[in-house]
mmCIF file of C-alpha atoms in Angstrom:
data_model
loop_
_atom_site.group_PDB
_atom_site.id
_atom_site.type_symbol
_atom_site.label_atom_id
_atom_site.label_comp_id
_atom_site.label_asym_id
_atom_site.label_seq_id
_atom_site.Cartn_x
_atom_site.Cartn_y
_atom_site.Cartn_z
ATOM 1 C CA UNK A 1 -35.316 -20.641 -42.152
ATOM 2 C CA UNK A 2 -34.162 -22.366 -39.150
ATOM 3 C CA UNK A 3 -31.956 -25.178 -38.710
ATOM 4 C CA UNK A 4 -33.089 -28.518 -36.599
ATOM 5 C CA UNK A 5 -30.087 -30.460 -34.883
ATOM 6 C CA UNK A 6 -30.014 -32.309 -31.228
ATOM 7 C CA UNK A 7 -28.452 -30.172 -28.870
ATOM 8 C CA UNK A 8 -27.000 -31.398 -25.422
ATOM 9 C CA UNK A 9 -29.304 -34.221 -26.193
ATOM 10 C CA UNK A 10 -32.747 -32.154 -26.815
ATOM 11 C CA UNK A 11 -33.720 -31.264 -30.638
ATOM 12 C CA UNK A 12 -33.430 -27.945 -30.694
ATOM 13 C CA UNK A 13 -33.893 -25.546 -33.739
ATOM 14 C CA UNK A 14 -32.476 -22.429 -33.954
ATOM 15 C CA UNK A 15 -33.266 -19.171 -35.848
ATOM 16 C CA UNK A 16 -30.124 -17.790 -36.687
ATOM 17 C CA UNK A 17 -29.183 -17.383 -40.201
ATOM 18 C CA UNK A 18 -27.808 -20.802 -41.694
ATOM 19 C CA UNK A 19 -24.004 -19.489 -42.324
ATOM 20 C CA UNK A 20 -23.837 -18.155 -38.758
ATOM 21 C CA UNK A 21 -20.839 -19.430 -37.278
ATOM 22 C CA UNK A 22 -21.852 -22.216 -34.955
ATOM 23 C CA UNK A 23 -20.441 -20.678 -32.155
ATOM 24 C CA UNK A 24 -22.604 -17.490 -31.652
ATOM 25 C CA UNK A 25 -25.493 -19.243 -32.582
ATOM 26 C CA UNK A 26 -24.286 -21.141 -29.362
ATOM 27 C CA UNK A 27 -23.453 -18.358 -27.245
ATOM 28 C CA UNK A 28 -26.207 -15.389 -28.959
ATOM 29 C CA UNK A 29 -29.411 -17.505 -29.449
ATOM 30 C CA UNK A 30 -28.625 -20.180 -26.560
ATOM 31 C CA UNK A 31 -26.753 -18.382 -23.854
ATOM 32 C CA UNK A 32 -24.532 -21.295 -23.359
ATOM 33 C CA UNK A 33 -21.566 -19.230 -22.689
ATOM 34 C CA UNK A 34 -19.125 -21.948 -22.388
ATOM 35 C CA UNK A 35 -18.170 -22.416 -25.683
ATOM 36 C CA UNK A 36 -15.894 -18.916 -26.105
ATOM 37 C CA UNK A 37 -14.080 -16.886 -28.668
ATOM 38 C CA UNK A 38 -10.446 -17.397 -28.924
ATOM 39 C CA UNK A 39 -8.852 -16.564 -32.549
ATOM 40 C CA UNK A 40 -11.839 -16.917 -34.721
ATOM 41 C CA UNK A 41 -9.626 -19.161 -37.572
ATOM 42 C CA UNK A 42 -9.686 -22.466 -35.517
ATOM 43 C CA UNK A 43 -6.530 -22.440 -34.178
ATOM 44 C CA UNK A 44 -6.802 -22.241 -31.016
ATOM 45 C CA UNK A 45 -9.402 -24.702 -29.714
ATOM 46 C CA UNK A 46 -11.507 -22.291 -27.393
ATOM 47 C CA UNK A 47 -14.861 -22.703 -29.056
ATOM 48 C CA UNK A 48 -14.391 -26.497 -29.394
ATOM 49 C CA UNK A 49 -17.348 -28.549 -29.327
ATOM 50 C CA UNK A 50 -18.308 -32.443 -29.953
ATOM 51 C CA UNK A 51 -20.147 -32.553 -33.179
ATOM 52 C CA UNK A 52 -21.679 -36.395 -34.160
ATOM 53 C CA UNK A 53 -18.386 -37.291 -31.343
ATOM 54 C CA UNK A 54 -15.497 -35.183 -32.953
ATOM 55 C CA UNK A 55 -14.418 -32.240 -31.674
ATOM 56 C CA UNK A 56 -15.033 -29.573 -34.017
ATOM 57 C CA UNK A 57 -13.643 -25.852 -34.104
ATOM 58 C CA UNK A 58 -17.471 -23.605 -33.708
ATOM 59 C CA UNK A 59 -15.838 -20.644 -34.767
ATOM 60 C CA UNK A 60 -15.256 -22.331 -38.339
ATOM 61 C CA UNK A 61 -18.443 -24.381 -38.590
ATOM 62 C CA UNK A 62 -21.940 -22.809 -39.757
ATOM 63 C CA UNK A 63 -25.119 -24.095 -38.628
ATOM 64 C CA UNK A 64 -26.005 -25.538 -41.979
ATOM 65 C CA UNK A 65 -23.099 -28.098 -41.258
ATOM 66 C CA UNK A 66 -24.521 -29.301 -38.511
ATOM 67 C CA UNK A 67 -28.456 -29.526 -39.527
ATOM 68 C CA UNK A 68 -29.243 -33.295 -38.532
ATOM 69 C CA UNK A 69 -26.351 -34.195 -36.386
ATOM 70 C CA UNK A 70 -25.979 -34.316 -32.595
ATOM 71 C CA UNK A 71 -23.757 -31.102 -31.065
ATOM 72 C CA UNK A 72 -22.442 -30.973 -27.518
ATOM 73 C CA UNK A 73 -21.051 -28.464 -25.323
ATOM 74 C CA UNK A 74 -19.379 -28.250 -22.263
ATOM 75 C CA UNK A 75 -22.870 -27.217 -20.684
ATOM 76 C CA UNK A 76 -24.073 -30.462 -21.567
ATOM 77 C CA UNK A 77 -21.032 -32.968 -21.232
ATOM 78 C CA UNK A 78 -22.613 -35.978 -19.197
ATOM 79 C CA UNK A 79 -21.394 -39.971 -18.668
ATOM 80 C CA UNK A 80 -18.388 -41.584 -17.485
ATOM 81 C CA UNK A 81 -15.540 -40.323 -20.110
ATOM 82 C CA UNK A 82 -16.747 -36.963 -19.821
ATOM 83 C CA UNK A 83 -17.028 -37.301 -15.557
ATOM 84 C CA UNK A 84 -13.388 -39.123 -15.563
ATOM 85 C CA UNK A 85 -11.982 -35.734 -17.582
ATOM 86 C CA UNK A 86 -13.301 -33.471 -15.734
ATOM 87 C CA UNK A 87 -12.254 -34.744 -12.530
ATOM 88 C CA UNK A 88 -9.201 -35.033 -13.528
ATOM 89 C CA UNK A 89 -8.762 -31.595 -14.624
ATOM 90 C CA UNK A 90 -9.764 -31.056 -11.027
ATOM 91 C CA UNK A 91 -7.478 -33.333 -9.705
ATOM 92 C CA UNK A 92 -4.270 -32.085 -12.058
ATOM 93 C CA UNK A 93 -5.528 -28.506 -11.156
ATOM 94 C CA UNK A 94 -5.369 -27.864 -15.353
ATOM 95 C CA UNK A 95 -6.818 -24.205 -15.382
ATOM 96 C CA UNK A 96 -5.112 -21.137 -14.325
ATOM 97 C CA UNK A 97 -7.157 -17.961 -16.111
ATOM 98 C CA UNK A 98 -9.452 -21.198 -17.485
ATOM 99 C CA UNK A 99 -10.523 -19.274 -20.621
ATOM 100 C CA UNK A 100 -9.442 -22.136 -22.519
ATOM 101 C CA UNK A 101 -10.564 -25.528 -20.995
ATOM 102 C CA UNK A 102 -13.913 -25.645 -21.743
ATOM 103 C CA UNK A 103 -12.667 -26.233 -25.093
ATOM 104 C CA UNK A 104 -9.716 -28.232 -23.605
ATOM 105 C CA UNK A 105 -12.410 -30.743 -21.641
ATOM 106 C CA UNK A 106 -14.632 -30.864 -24.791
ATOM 107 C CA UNK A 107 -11.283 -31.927 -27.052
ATOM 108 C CA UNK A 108 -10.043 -34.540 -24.539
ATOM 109 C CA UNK A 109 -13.513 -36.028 -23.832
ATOM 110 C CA UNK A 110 -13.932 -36.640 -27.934
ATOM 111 C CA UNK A 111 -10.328 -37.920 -27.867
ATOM 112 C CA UNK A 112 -10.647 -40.491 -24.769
ATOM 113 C CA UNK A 113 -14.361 -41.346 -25.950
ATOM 114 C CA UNK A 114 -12.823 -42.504 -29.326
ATOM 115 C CA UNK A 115 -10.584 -44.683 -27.913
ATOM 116 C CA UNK A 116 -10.108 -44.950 -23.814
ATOM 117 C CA UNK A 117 -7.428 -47.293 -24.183
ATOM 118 C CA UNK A 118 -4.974 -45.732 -25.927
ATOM 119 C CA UNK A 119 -1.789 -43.927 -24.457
ATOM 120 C CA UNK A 120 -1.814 -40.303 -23.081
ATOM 121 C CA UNK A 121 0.820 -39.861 -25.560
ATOM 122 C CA UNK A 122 -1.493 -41.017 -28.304
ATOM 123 C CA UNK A 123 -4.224 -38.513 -26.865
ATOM 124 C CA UNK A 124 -2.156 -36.025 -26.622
ATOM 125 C CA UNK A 125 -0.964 -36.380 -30.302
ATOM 126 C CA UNK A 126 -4.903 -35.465 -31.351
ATOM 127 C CA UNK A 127 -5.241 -32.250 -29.362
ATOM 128 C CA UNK A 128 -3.937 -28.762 -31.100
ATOM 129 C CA UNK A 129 -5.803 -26.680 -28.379
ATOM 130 C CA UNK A 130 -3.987 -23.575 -27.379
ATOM 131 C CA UNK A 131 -3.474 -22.268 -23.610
ATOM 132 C CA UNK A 132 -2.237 -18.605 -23.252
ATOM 133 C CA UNK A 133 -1.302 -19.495 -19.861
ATOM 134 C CA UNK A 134 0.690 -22.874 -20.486
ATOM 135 C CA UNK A 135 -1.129 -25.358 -18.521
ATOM 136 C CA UNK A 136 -0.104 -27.824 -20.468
ATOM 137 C CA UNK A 137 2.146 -29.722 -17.868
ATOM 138 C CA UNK A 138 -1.134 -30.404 -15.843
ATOM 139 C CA UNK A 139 -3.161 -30.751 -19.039
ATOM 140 C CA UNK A 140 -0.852 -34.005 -19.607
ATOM 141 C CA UNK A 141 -1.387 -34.793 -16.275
ATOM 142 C CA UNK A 142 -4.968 -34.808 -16.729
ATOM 143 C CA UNK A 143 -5.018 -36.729 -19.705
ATOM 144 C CA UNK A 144 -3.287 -39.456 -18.008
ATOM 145 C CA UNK A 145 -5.552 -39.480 -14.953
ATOM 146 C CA UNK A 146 -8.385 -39.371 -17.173
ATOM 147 C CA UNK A 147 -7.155 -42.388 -19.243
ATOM 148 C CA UNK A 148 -6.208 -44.694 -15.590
ATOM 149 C CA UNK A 149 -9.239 -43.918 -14.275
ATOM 150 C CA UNK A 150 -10.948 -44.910 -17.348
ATOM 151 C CA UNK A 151 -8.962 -48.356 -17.321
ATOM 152 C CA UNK A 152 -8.571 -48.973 -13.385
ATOM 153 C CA UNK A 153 -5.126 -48.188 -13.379
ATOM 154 C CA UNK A 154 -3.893 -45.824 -11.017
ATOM 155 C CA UNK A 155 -2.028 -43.174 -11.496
ATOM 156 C CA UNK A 156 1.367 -43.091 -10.743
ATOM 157 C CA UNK A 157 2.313 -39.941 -11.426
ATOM 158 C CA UNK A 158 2.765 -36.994 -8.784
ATOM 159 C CA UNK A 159 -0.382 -35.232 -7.546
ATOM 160 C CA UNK A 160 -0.727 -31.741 -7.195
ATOM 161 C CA UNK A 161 0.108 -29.182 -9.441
ATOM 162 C CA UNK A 162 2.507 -30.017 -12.281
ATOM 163 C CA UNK A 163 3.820 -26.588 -13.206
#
């Protein structure tokens, strides 16, 4: 039995059996490596992906849950929230060992996407991602540049590295 969904915007179908956790159906069957293995439980937010525009643990969802519905990973982010994040991860210099900001990008670009206008505090509030490192100064940063460049503000905050 397979399992038909849209994929990075392509319907794809995929083989795997239908309780396979979504995320090595990702990495096994598509080779889209991105998506990674943190904890396994959901805690930690490395294998977070945009499912139907939420971001969504992979380790904890099966392939049955997402028969129909529309699945992104970071191998496939595209448009202006997801360009404005990922520049500003650039620009904030977010990743140190960068094991976990693919799933960092992929939970702030279904954040921001939701609602661009809201605070970086209010962002922030909606992201339980883990970073073994503790990036998170320049993972607020980024948020906030994400969100002014989003709404033509600029930012006003520091550049360079907020550690």
């Amino acid at each position: 039995m397979s399992v038909d969904f849209t994929l990075n915007g392509h319907p794809t179908s995929m083989a795997s059996p239908p309780e396979t956790p979504l995320l090595w159906a990702l990495r096994d069957e598509k080779n889209l490596v991105g998506v990674k293995f943190g904890c396994g439980a959901g805690l930690c937010g490395a294998c977070t992906v945009i499912v139907d525009g939420q971001q969504t643990r992979s380790c904890l969802t099966t392939l049955t849950e997402v028969a129909g519905k529309t699945v992104q990973t970071i191998e496939g982010l595209s448009g202006e929230v997801s360009t404005a994040v990922t520049e500003a991860w650039i620009k904030a210099q977010a990743p140190q060992c960068g094991y976990c900001q693919p799933g960092f990008v992929m939970a702030a670009t279904a954040v921001i996407s939701a609602d661009p206008k809201q605070s970086r505090d209010q962002a922030l509030a909606q992201l339980s991602n883990i970073c073994r490192c503790g990036t998170y100064d320049a993972i607020r940063l980024a948020i906030g540049y994400a969100l002014d460049s989003l709404n033509g503000r600029i930012a006003t905050q520091s550049q360079g590295r907020a550690r």
